């Protein structure tokens, strides 16, 4: 008990804005943790719903030493998360999206890795994607693609699920927080900055979170695409990257923009999809025909991993795709396709 009054093992930070529909489920999942030594910080980013009343209901169930509710004027979830990180007292910090909920052993299992391996600064796990009603869609297990989460591995993680992370407090003190100018990509930017400094990550190869996409987090795919483009631009502009990572720039841009193009298509932005696929054309490691085949195969793989099978006929029959094919044929007939590294503004 004395430890809980001083510094808990883990601080859980929930930054929320108008997400009262799911907030109780998130808080209840913290209460159900098998690791008892935690504190919970709920940072309310100017919600206009019943969020204050919901948190107040827990004041009789959770001691003041374990639950803190902070309300701020509307400044964005990145600022709210940073506020929570500044207030957190735990030896480790785990963030929880307000639409997500933890598996009961989440904190215990990730904390055990940090306790047993002091050289590890961050633990990442899989998650189960669910719909708005909480029904299972698909298990997301990124370690099957990238077994090692070094810089090269992090560059291929799309998306990074914030609720599946746990980071050691000592590493938080070495980097700035989440960049509010990067909605939809601030987590990747933050993790990459940690990795560049040498923060080592280990997989916990199991599901620790149930995640609702777009519940209380960025949902605008166009905004996310611009932010992620900025992150990749800024990252490869650094002068302190290992040569092996620098050589990965073209492939990273190709795979990142292809994923962004799929996400834009999935969310009803086919014109923007075309723009990003045109960008991948200039960074493709493949011949023209193979590049197009890779686009389709990648779209299908991304869709499967998201639990949303791709209708290939619908994609390839769309007017935007047909216009893209005409552009590809015209571009491929030029003497040189060249390599361009400039990104979208």
mmCIF file with all atom_site columns, C-alpha atoms in Angstrom, residues 20-215:
data_model
loop_
_atom_site.group_PDB
_atom_site.id
_atom_site.type_symbol
_atom_site.label_atom_id
_atom_site.label_alt_id
_atom_site.label_comp_id
_atom_site.label_asym_id
_atom_site.label_entity_id
_atom_site.label_seq_id
_atom_site.pdbx_PDB_ins_code
_atom_site.Cartn_x
_atom_site.Cartn_y
_atom_site.Cartn_z
_atom_site.occupancy
_atom_site.B_iso_or_equiv
_atom_site.pdbx_formal_charge
_atom_site.auth_seq_id
_atom_site.auth_comp_id
_atom_site.auth_asym_id
_atom_site.auth_atom_id
_atom_site.pdbx_PDB_model_num
ATOM 1   C CA . UNK A 1 20  ? -18.629 9.071   -23.161 1.00 0.00 ? 20  UNK A CA 1
ATOM 2   C CA . UNK A 1 21  ? -20.194 6.181   -25.063 1.00 0.00 ? 21  UNK A CA 1
ATOM 3   C CA . UNK A 1 22  ? -17.183 3.943   -24.447 1.00 0.00 ? 22  UNK A CA 1
ATOM 4   C CA . UNK A 1 23  ? -15.359 5.589   -21.544 1.00 0.00 ? 23  UNK A CA 1
ATOM 5   C CA . UNK A 1 24  ? -16.823 3.390   -18.800 1.00 0.00 ? 24  UNK A CA 1
ATOM 6   C CA . UNK A 1 25  ? -15.677 0.257   -20.600 1.00 0.00 ? 25  UNK A CA 1
ATOM 7   C CA . UNK A 1 26  ? -12.143 1.652   -20.823 1.00 0.00 ? 26  UNK A CA 1
ATOM 8   C CA . UNK A 1 27  ? -12.047 2.574   -17.127 1.00 0.00 ? 27  UNK A CA 1
ATOM 9   C CA . UNK A 1 28  ? -13.573 -0.754  -16.083 1.00 0.00 ? 28  UNK A CA 1
ATOM 10  C CA . UNK A 1 29  ? -10.815 -2.573  -17.969 1.00 0.00 ? 29  UNK A CA 1
ATOM 11  C CA . UNK A 1 30  ? -8.225  -0.760  -15.851 1.00 0.00 ? 30  UNK A CA 1
ATOM 12  C CA . UNK A 1 31  ? -10.093 -1.697  -12.679 1.00 0.00 ? 31  UNK A CA 1
ATOM 13  C CA . UNK A 1 32  ? -10.050 -5.341  -13.818 1.00 0.00 ? 32  UNK A CA 1
ATOM 14  C CA . UNK A 1 33  ? -6.259  -5.510  -14.193 1.00 0.00 ? 33  UNK A CA 1
ATOM 15  C CA . UNK A 1 34  ? -4.440  -8.360  -12.479 1.00 0.00 ? 34  UNK A CA 1
ATOM 16  C CA . UNK A 1 35  ? -1.635  -5.914  -11.650 1.00 0.00 ? 35  UNK A CA 1
ATOM 17  C CA . UNK A 1 36  ? -3.052  -3.926  -8.705  1.00 0.00 ? 36  UNK A CA 1
ATOM 18  C CA . UNK A 1 37  ? -0.328  -1.273  -8.501  1.00 0.00 ? 37  UNK A CA 1
ATOM 19  C CA . UNK A 1 38  ? -1.517  1.324   -11.012 1.00 0.00 ? 38  UNK A CA 1
ATOM 20  C CA . UNK A 1 39  ? -2.848  4.844   -11.214 1.00 0.00 ? 39  UNK A CA 1
ATOM 21  C CA . UNK A 1 40  ? -5.336  6.170   -13.767 1.00 0.00 ? 40  UNK A CA 1
ATOM 22  C CA . UNK A 1 41  ? -5.302  9.671   -15.209 1.00 0.00 ? 41  UNK A CA 1
ATOM 23  C CA . UNK A 1 42  ? -8.286  10.787  -17.273 1.00 0.00 ? 42  UNK A CA 1
ATOM 24  C CA . UNK A 1 43  ? -7.482  13.957  -19.209 1.00 0.00 ? 43  UNK A CA 1
ATOM 25  C CA . UNK A 1 44  ? -10.694 15.515  -20.508 1.00 0.00 ? 44  UNK A CA 1
ATOM 26  C CA . UNK A 1 45  ? -9.969  17.639  -23.570 1.00 0.00 ? 45  UNK A CA 1
ATOM 27  C CA . UNK A 1 46  ? -12.946 19.955  -23.199 1.00 0.00 ? 46  UNK A CA 1
ATOM 28  C CA . UNK A 1 47  ? -15.675 17.356  -23.675 1.00 0.00 ? 47  UNK A CA 1
ATOM 29  C CA . UNK A 1 48  ? -19.240 18.627  -24.057 1.00 0.00 ? 48  UNK A CA 1
ATOM 30  C CA . UNK A 1 49  ? -20.822 15.261  -23.210 1.00 0.00 ? 49  UNK A CA 1
ATOM 31  C CA . UNK A 1 50  ? -21.270 13.369  -19.929 1.00 0.00 ? 50  UNK A CA 1
ATOM 32  C CA . UNK A 1 51  ? -17.584 12.561  -19.442 1.00 0.00 ? 51  UNK A CA 1
ATOM 33  C CA . UNK A 1 52  ? -17.261 14.472  -16.113 1.00 0.00 ? 52  UNK A CA 1
ATOM 34  C CA . UNK A 1 53  ? -20.280 12.673  -14.648 1.00 0.00 ? 53  UNK A CA 1
ATOM 35  C CA . UNK A 1 54  ? -18.986 9.274   -15.767 1.00 0.00 ? 54  UNK A CA 1
ATOM 36  C CA . UNK A 1 55  ? -15.619 9.796   -14.102 1.00 0.00 ? 55  UNK A CA 1
ATOM 37  C CA . UNK A 1 56  ? -17.321 11.128  -10.970 1.00 0.00 ? 56  UNK A CA 1
ATOM 38  C CA . UNK A 1 57  ? -19.171 7.821   -10.630 1.00 0.00 ? 57  UNK A CA 1
ATOM 39  C CA . UNK A 1 58  ? -15.820 6.105   -10.072 1.00 0.00 ? 58  UNK A CA 1
ATOM 40  C CA . UNK A 1 59  ? -14.725 8.423   -7.263  1.00 0.00 ? 59  UNK A CA 1
ATOM 41  C CA . UNK A 1 60  ? -16.395 6.115   -4.716  1.00 0.00 ? 60  UNK A CA 1
ATOM 42  C CA . UNK A 1 61  ? -14.785 2.990   -6.201  1.00 0.00 ? 61  UNK A CA 1
ATOM 43  C CA . UNK A 1 62  ? -11.236 4.149   -6.865  1.00 0.00 ? 62  UNK A CA 1
ATOM 44  C CA . UNK A 1 63  ? -9.098  5.887   -4.193  1.00 0.00 ? 63  UNK A CA 1
ATOM 45  C CA . UNK A 1 64  ? -7.876  9.400   -4.933  1.00 0.00 ? 64  UNK A CA 1
ATOM 46  C CA . UNK A 1 65  ? -4.347  7.997   -4.944  1.00 0.00 ? 65  UNK A CA 1
ATOM 47  C CA . UNK A 1 66  ? -5.243  5.913   -8.003  1.00 0.00 ? 66  UNK A CA 1
ATOM 48  C CA . UNK A 1 67  ? -7.656  8.103   -9.980  1.00 0.00 ? 67  UNK A CA 1
ATOM 49  C CA . UNK A 1 68  ? -7.077  11.648  -11.156 1.00 0.00 ? 68  UNK A CA 1
ATOM 50  C CA . UNK A 1 69  ? -9.442  13.543  -13.421 1.00 0.00 ? 69  UNK A CA 1
ATOM 51  C CA . UNK A 1 70  ? -8.142  16.661  -15.143 1.00 0.00 ? 70  UNK A CA 1
ATOM 52  C CA . UNK A 1 71  ? -10.272 18.837  -17.387 1.00 0.00 ? 71  UNK A CA 1
ATOM 53  C CA . UNK A 1 72  ? -8.637  21.223  -19.843 1.00 0.00 ? 72  UNK A CA 1
ATOM 54  C CA . UNK A 1 73  ? -9.924  23.525  -22.548 1.00 0.00 ? 73  UNK A CA 1
ATOM 55  C CA . UNK A 1 74  ? -10.091 21.965  -26.005 1.00 0.00 ? 74  UNK A CA 1
ATOM 56  C CA . UNK A 1 75  ? -6.513  21.769  -27.289 1.00 0.00 ? 75  UNK A CA 1
ATOM 57  C CA . UNK A 1 76  ? -6.405  18.436  -29.119 1.00 0.00 ? 76  UNK A CA 1
ATOM 58  C CA . UNK A 1 77  ? -5.748  14.900  -27.947 1.00 0.00 ? 77  UNK A CA 1
ATOM 59  C CA . UNK A 1 78  ? -1.976  15.142  -28.434 1.00 0.00 ? 78  UNK A CA 1
ATOM 60  C CA . UNK A 1 79  ? -1.837  18.030  -25.956 1.00 0.00 ? 79  UNK A CA 1
ATOM 61  C CA . UNK A 1 80  ? -4.115  16.104  -23.586 1.00 0.00 ? 80  UNK A CA 1
ATOM 62  C CA . UNK A 1 81  ? -1.865  13.038  -23.791 1.00 0.00 ? 81  UNK A CA 1
ATOM 63  C CA . UNK A 1 82  ? 1.188   15.171  -23.098 1.00 0.00 ? 82  UNK A CA 1
ATOM 64  C CA . UNK A 1 83  ? -0.590  16.654  -20.081 1.00 0.00 ? 83  UNK A CA 1
ATOM 65  C CA . UNK A 1 84  ? -1.205  13.141  -18.800 1.00 0.00 ? 84  UNK A CA 1
ATOM 66  C CA . UNK A 1 85  ? 2.401   12.089  -19.374 1.00 0.00 ? 85  UNK A CA 1
ATOM 67  C CA . UNK A 1 86  ? 3.617   15.096  -17.394 1.00 0.00 ? 86  UNK A CA 1
ATOM 68  C CA . UNK A 1 87  ? 1.363   14.229  -14.453 1.00 0.00 ? 87  UNK A CA 1
ATOM 69  C CA . UNK A 1 88  ? 2.039   10.482  -14.504 1.00 0.00 ? 88  UNK A CA 1
ATOM 70  C CA . UNK A 1 89  ? 3.981   9.138   -11.508 1.00 0.00 ? 89  UNK A CA 1
ATOM 71  C CA . UNK A 1 90  ? 4.375   5.514   -12.566 1.00 0.00 ? 90  UNK A CA 1
ATOM 72  C CA . UNK A 1 91  ? 7.600   3.708   -13.317 1.00 0.00 ? 91  UNK A CA 1
ATOM 73  C CA . UNK A 1 92  ? 6.002   2.917   -16.681 1.00 0.00 ? 92  UNK A CA 1
ATOM 74  C CA . UNK A 1 93  ? 3.211   4.535   -18.671 1.00 0.00 ? 93  UNK A CA 1
ATOM 75  C CA . UNK A 1 94  ? 0.486   2.926   -20.757 1.00 0.00 ? 94  UNK A CA 1
ATOM 76  C CA . UNK A 1 95  ? -1.936  5.062   -22.759 1.00 0.00 ? 95  UNK A CA 1
ATOM 77  C CA . UNK A 1 96  ? -5.474  3.882   -23.442 1.00 0.00 ? 96  UNK A CA 1
ATOM 78  C CA . UNK A 1 97  ? -7.617  5.248   -26.253 1.00 0.00 ? 97  UNK A CA 1
ATOM 79  C CA . UNK A 1 98  ? -11.067 6.089   -24.820 1.00 0.00 ? 98  UNK A CA 1
ATOM 80  C CA . UNK A 1 99  ? -12.748 3.707   -27.264 1.00 0.00 ? 99  UNK A CA 1
ATOM 81  C CA . UNK A 1 100 ? -10.461 0.766   -26.401 1.00 0.00 ? 100 UNK A CA 1
ATOM 82  C CA . UNK A 1 101 ? -10.270 -1.550  -23.429 1.00 0.00 ? 101 UNK A CA 1
ATOM 83  C CA . UNK A 1 102 ? -7.486  -3.638  -21.939 1.00 0.00 ? 102 UNK A CA 1
ATOM 84  C CA . UNK A 1 103 ? -7.289  -7.399  -21.590 1.00 0.00 ? 103 UNK A CA 1
ATOM 85  C CA . UNK A 1 104 ? -7.160  -8.052  -17.787 1.00 0.00 ? 104 UNK A CA 1
ATOM 86  C CA . UNK A 1 105 ? -3.508  -9.168  -17.865 1.00 0.00 ? 105 UNK A CA 1
ATOM 87  C CA . UNK A 1 106 ? -2.264  -6.333  -20.085 1.00 0.00 ? 106 UNK A CA 1
ATOM 88  C CA . UNK A 1 107 ? -0.441  -4.294  -17.467 1.00 0.00 ? 107 UNK A CA 1
ATOM 89  C CA . UNK A 1 108 ? 0.920   -7.307  -15.595 1.00 0.00 ? 108 UNK A CA 1
ATOM 90  C CA . UNK A 1 109 ? 2.331   -8.994  -18.696 1.00 0.00 ? 109 UNK A CA 1
ATOM 91  C CA . UNK A 1 110 ? 3.996   -5.890  -20.133 1.00 0.00 ? 110 UNK A CA 1
ATOM 92  C CA . UNK A 1 111 ? 5.269   -4.712  -16.754 1.00 0.00 ? 111 UNK A CA 1
ATOM 93  C CA . UNK A 1 112 ? 6.837   -8.136  -16.189 1.00 0.00 ? 112 UNK A CA 1
ATOM 94  C CA . UNK A 1 113 ? 8.995   -7.669  -19.294 1.00 0.00 ? 113 UNK A CA 1
ATOM 95  C CA . UNK A 1 114 ? 10.190  -4.239  -18.170 1.00 0.00 ? 114 UNK A CA 1
ATOM 96  C CA . UNK A 1 115 ? 10.940  -5.619  -14.705 1.00 0.00 ? 115 UNK A CA 1
ATOM 97  C CA . UNK A 1 116 ? 12.855  -8.651  -15.964 1.00 0.00 ? 116 UNK A CA 1
ATOM 98  C CA . UNK A 1 117 ? 14.769  -6.794  -18.685 1.00 0.00 ? 117 UNK A CA 1
ATOM 99  C CA . UNK A 1 118 ? 16.039  -3.364  -17.588 1.00 0.00 ? 118 UNK A CA 1
ATOM 100 C CA . UNK A 1 119 ? 17.594  -2.830  -21.017 1.00 0.00 ? 119 UNK A CA 1
ATOM 101 C CA . UNK A 1 120 ? 14.114  -2.739  -22.598 1.00 0.00 ? 120 UNK A CA 1
ATOM 102 C CA . UNK A 1 121 ? 12.480  0.684   -22.711 1.00 0.00 ? 121 UNK A CA 1
ATOM 103 C CA . UNK A 1 122 ? 9.258   -0.087  -24.530 1.00 0.00 ? 122 UNK A CA 1
ATOM 104 C CA . UNK A 1 123 ? 6.950   -3.100  -24.877 1.00 0.00 ? 123 UNK A CA 1
ATOM 105 C CA . UNK A 1 124 ? 4.523   -3.526  -27.766 1.00 0.00 ? 124 UNK A CA 1
ATOM 106 C CA . UNK A 1 125 ? 1.848   -6.150  -28.260 1.00 0.00 ? 125 UNK A CA 1
ATOM 107 C CA . UNK A 1 126 ? -0.909  -7.231  -30.593 1.00 0.00 ? 126 UNK A CA 1
ATOM 108 C CA . UNK A 1 127 ? -4.511  -6.116  -30.426 1.00 0.00 ? 127 UNK A CA 1
ATOM 109 C CA . UNK A 1 128 ? -7.917  -7.342  -31.451 1.00 0.00 ? 128 UNK A CA 1
ATOM 110 C CA . UNK A 1 129 ? -9.724  -5.015  -33.810 1.00 0.00 ? 129 UNK A CA 1
ATOM 111 C CA . UNK A 1 130 ? -13.414 -4.725  -32.968 1.00 0.00 ? 130 UNK A CA 1
ATOM 112 C CA . UNK A 1 131 ? -16.331 -2.814  -34.445 1.00 0.00 ? 131 UNK A CA 1
ATOM 113 C CA . UNK A 1 132 ? -18.254 -0.024  -32.710 1.00 0.00 ? 132 UNK A CA 1
ATOM 114 C CA . UNK A 1 133 ? -20.371 -2.579  -30.867 1.00 0.00 ? 133 UNK A CA 1
ATOM 115 C CA . UNK A 1 134 ? -17.319 -4.495  -29.632 1.00 0.00 ? 134 UNK A CA 1
ATOM 116 C CA . UNK A 1 135 ? -17.660 -7.437  -32.023 1.00 0.00 ? 135 UNK A CA 1
ATOM 117 C CA . UNK A 1 136 ? -14.371 -9.056  -33.043 1.00 0.00 ? 136 UNK A CA 1
ATOM 118 C CA . UNK A 1 137 ? -13.152 -8.289  -36.561 1.00 0.00 ? 137 UNK A CA 1
ATOM 119 C CA . UNK A 1 138 ? -9.567  -9.527  -36.679 1.00 0.00 ? 138 UNK A CA 1
ATOM 120 C CA . UNK A 1 139 ? -6.508  -10.205 -34.505 1.00 0.00 ? 139 UNK A CA 1
ATOM 121 C CA . UNK A 1 140 ? -3.621  -7.907  -35.412 1.00 0.00 ? 140 UNK A CA 1
ATOM 122 C CA . UNK A 1 141 ? -0.263  -9.633  -34.848 1.00 0.00 ? 141 UNK A CA 1
ATOM 123 C CA . UNK A 1 142 ? 2.435   -7.463  -36.476 1.00 0.00 ? 142 UNK A CA 1
ATOM 124 C CA . UNK A 1 143 ? 5.318   -9.638  -35.234 1.00 0.00 ? 143 UNK A CA 1
ATOM 125 C CA . UNK A 1 144 ? 4.522   -12.156 -37.964 1.00 0.00 ? 144 UNK A CA 1
ATOM 126 C CA . UNK A 1 145 ? 5.796   -9.561  -40.462 1.00 0.00 ? 145 UNK A CA 1
ATOM 127 C CA . UNK A 1 146 ? 8.447   -7.781  -38.390 1.00 0.00 ? 146 UNK A CA 1
ATOM 128 C CA . UNK A 1 147 ? 9.968   -9.983  -35.711 1.00 0.00 ? 147 UNK A CA 1
ATOM 129 C CA . UNK A 1 148 ? 12.336  -7.265  -34.491 1.00 0.00 ? 148 UNK A CA 1
ATOM 130 C CA . UNK A 1 149 ? 11.204  -3.770  -33.533 1.00 0.00 ? 149 UNK A CA 1
ATOM 131 C CA . UNK A 1 150 ? 14.309  -1.799  -34.374 1.00 0.00 ? 150 UNK A CA 1
ATOM 132 C CA . UNK A 1 151 ? 14.244  1.388   -36.452 1.00 0.00 ? 151 UNK A CA 1
ATOM 133 C CA . UNK A 1 152 ? 13.643  -0.579  -39.644 1.00 0.00 ? 152 UNK A CA 1
ATOM 134 C CA . UNK A 1 153 ? 10.789  -2.461  -38.024 1.00 0.00 ? 153 UNK A CA 1
ATOM 135 C CA . UNK A 1 154 ? 9.064   0.634   -36.646 1.00 0.00 ? 154 UNK A CA 1
ATOM 136 C CA . UNK A 1 155 ? 9.145   2.267   -40.065 1.00 0.00 ? 155 UNK A CA 1
ATOM 137 C CA . UNK A 1 156 ? 6.936   -0.536  -41.367 1.00 0.00 ? 156 UNK A CA 1
ATOM 138 C CA . UNK A 1 157 ? 4.315   -0.445  -38.583 1.00 0.00 ? 157 UNK A CA 1
ATOM 139 C CA . UNK A 1 158 ? 1.039   0.958   -39.935 1.00 0.00 ? 158 UNK A CA 1
ATOM 140 C CA . UNK A 1 159 ? -0.736  1.864   -37.787 1.00 0.00 ? 159 UNK A CA 1
ATOM 141 C CA . UNK A 1 160 ? 0.933   1.854   -34.388 1.00 0.00 ? 160 UNK A CA 1
ATOM 142 C CA . UNK A 1 161 ? -1.802  1.138   -31.853 1.00 0.00 ? 161 UNK A CA 1
ATOM 143 C CA . UNK A 1 162 ? -1.152  3.437   -28.902 1.00 0.00 ? 162 UNK A CA 1
ATOM 144 C CA . UNK A 1 163 ? -3.128  1.324   -26.428 1.00 0.00 ? 163 UNK A CA 1
ATOM 145 C CA . UNK A 1 164 ? -0.841  -1.664  -27.108 1.00 0.00 ? 164 UNK A CA 1
ATOM 146 C CA . UNK A 1 165 ? 2.299   0.150   -25.898 1.00 0.00 ? 165 UNK A CA 1
ATOM 147 C CA . UNK A 1 166 ? 3.963   0.443   -22.506 1.00 0.00 ? 166 UNK A CA 1
ATOM 148 C CA . UNK A 1 167 ? 7.012   2.678   -22.093 1.00 0.00 ? 167 UNK A CA 1
ATOM 149 C CA . UNK A 1 168 ? 9.476   3.028   -19.245 1.00 0.00 ? 168 UNK A CA 1
ATOM 150 C CA . UNK A 1 169 ? 9.272   6.379   -17.466 1.00 0.00 ? 169 UNK A CA 1
ATOM 151 C CA . UNK A 1 170 ? 13.015  7.015   -17.792 1.00 0.00 ? 170 UNK A CA 1
ATOM 152 C CA . UNK A 1 171 ? 12.691  7.071   -21.577 1.00 0.00 ? 171 UNK A CA 1
ATOM 153 C CA . UNK A 1 172 ? 9.782   9.519   -21.518 1.00 0.00 ? 172 UNK A CA 1
ATOM 154 C CA . UNK A 1 173 ? 12.054  12.021  -19.825 1.00 0.00 ? 173 UNK A CA 1
ATOM 155 C CA . UNK A 1 174 ? 14.459  11.885  -22.780 1.00 0.00 ? 174 UNK A CA 1
ATOM 156 C CA . UNK A 1 175 ? 12.087  12.934  -25.563 1.00 0.00 ? 175 UNK A CA 1
ATOM 157 C CA . UNK A 1 176 ? 9.446   15.566  -26.121 1.00 0.00 ? 176 UNK A CA 1
ATOM 158 C CA . UNK A 1 177 ? 5.854   14.362  -26.108 1.00 0.00 ? 177 UNK A CA 1
ATOM 159 C CA . UNK A 1 178 ? 3.383   13.873  -28.926 1.00 0.00 ? 178 UNK A CA 1
ATOM 160 C CA . UNK A 1 179 ? 3.495   16.544  -31.638 1.00 0.00 ? 179 UNK A CA 1
ATOM 161 C CA . UNK A 1 180 ? 0.045   18.200  -31.900 1.00 0.00 ? 180 UNK A CA 1
ATOM 162 C CA . UNK A 1 181 ? 0.881   19.242  -35.469 1.00 0.00 ? 181 UNK A CA 1
ATOM 163 C CA . UNK A 1 182 ? 0.852   15.596  -36.599 1.00 0.00 ? 182 UNK A CA 1
ATOM 164 C CA . UNK A 1 183 ? -2.733  14.314  -36.127 1.00 0.00 ? 183 UNK A CA 1
ATOM 165 C CA . UNK A 1 184 ? -2.936  10.642  -36.991 1.00 0.00 ? 184 UNK A CA 1
ATOM 166 C CA . UNK A 1 185 ? 0.851   10.191  -37.079 1.00 0.00 ? 185 UNK A CA 1
ATOM 167 C CA . UNK A 1 186 ? 2.046   11.611  -33.757 1.00 0.00 ? 186 UNK A CA 1
ATOM 168 C CA . UNK A 1 187 ? 2.509   8.150   -32.227 1.00 0.00 ? 187 UNK A CA 1
ATOM 169 C CA . UNK A 1 188 ? 4.831   6.983   -35.023 1.00 0.00 ? 188 UNK A CA 1
ATOM 170 C CA . UNK A 1 189 ? 6.808   10.218  -34.784 1.00 0.00 ? 189 UNK A CA 1
ATOM 171 C CA . UNK A 1 190 ? 7.161   9.768   -31.013 1.00 0.00 ? 190 UNK A CA 1
ATOM 172 C CA . UNK A 1 191 ? 8.222   6.120   -31.270 1.00 0.00 ? 191 UNK A CA 1
ATOM 173 C CA . UNK A 1 192 ? 10.760  6.875   -34.007 1.00 0.00 ? 192 UNK A CA 1
ATOM 174 C CA . UNK A 1 193 ? 12.331  9.582   -31.860 1.00 0.00 ? 193 UNK A CA 1
ATOM 175 C CA . UNK A 1 194 ? 12.633  7.107   -29.010 1.00 0.00 ? 194 UNK A CA 1
ATOM 176 C CA . UNK A 1 195 ? 14.155  4.487   -31.303 1.00 0.00 ? 195 UNK A CA 1
ATOM 177 C CA . UNK A 1 196 ? 16.739  6.897   -32.724 1.00 0.00 ? 196 UNK A CA 1
ATOM 178 C CA . UNK A 1 197 ? 17.913  7.600   -29.177 1.00 0.00 ? 197 UNK A CA 1
ATOM 179 C CA . UNK A 1 198 ? 18.414  3.886   -28.619 1.00 0.00 ? 198 UNK A CA 1
ATOM 180 C CA . UNK A 1 199 ? 15.224  2.892   -26.818 1.00 0.00 ? 199 UNK A CA 1
ATOM 181 C CA . UNK A 1 200 ? 14.982  -0.881  -27.220 1.00 0.00 ? 200 UNK A CA 1
ATOM 182 C CA . UNK A 1 201 ? 11.603  -2.495  -27.801 1.00 0.00 ? 201 UNK A CA 1
ATOM 183 C CA . UNK A 1 202 ? 10.423  -6.021  -27.170 1.00 0.00 ? 202 UNK A CA 1
ATOM 184 C CA . UNK A 1 203 ? 7.334   -7.770  -28.480 1.00 0.00 ? 203 UNK A CA 1
ATOM 185 C CA . UNK A 1 204 ? 4.768   -9.253  -26.137 1.00 0.00 ? 204 UNK A CA 1
ATOM 186 C CA . UNK A 1 205 ? 3.389   -11.692 -28.679 1.00 0.00 ? 205 UNK A CA 1
ATOM 187 C CA . UNK A 1 206 ? -0.206  -11.768 -27.534 1.00 0.00 ? 206 UNK A CA 1
ATOM 188 C CA . UNK A 1 207 ? -3.382  -9.690  -27.707 1.00 0.00 ? 207 UNK A CA 1
ATOM 189 C CA . UNK A 1 208 ? -3.542  -7.157  -24.876 1.00 0.00 ? 208 UNK A CA 1
ATOM 190 C CA . UNK A 1 209 ? -6.102  -4.667  -26.174 1.00 0.00 ? 209 UNK A CA 1
ATOM 191 C CA . UNK A 1 210 ? -9.470  -4.522  -27.864 1.00 0.00 ? 210 UNK A CA 1
ATOM 192 C CA . UNK A 1 211 ? -9.311  -1.599  -30.278 1.00 0.00 ? 211 UNK A CA 1
ATOM 193 C CA . UNK A 1 212 ? -12.089 0.382   -31.940 1.00 0.00 ? 212 UNK A CA 1
ATOM 194 C CA . UNK A 1 213 ? -10.676 2.279   -34.937 1.00 0.00 ? 213 UNK A CA 1
ATOM 195 C CA . UNK A 1 214 ? -11.592 5.969   -34.975 1.00 0.00 ? 214 UNK A CA 1
ATOM 196 C CA . UNK A 1 215 ? -13.320 5.929   -31.577 1.00 0.00 ? 215 UNK A CA 1
#
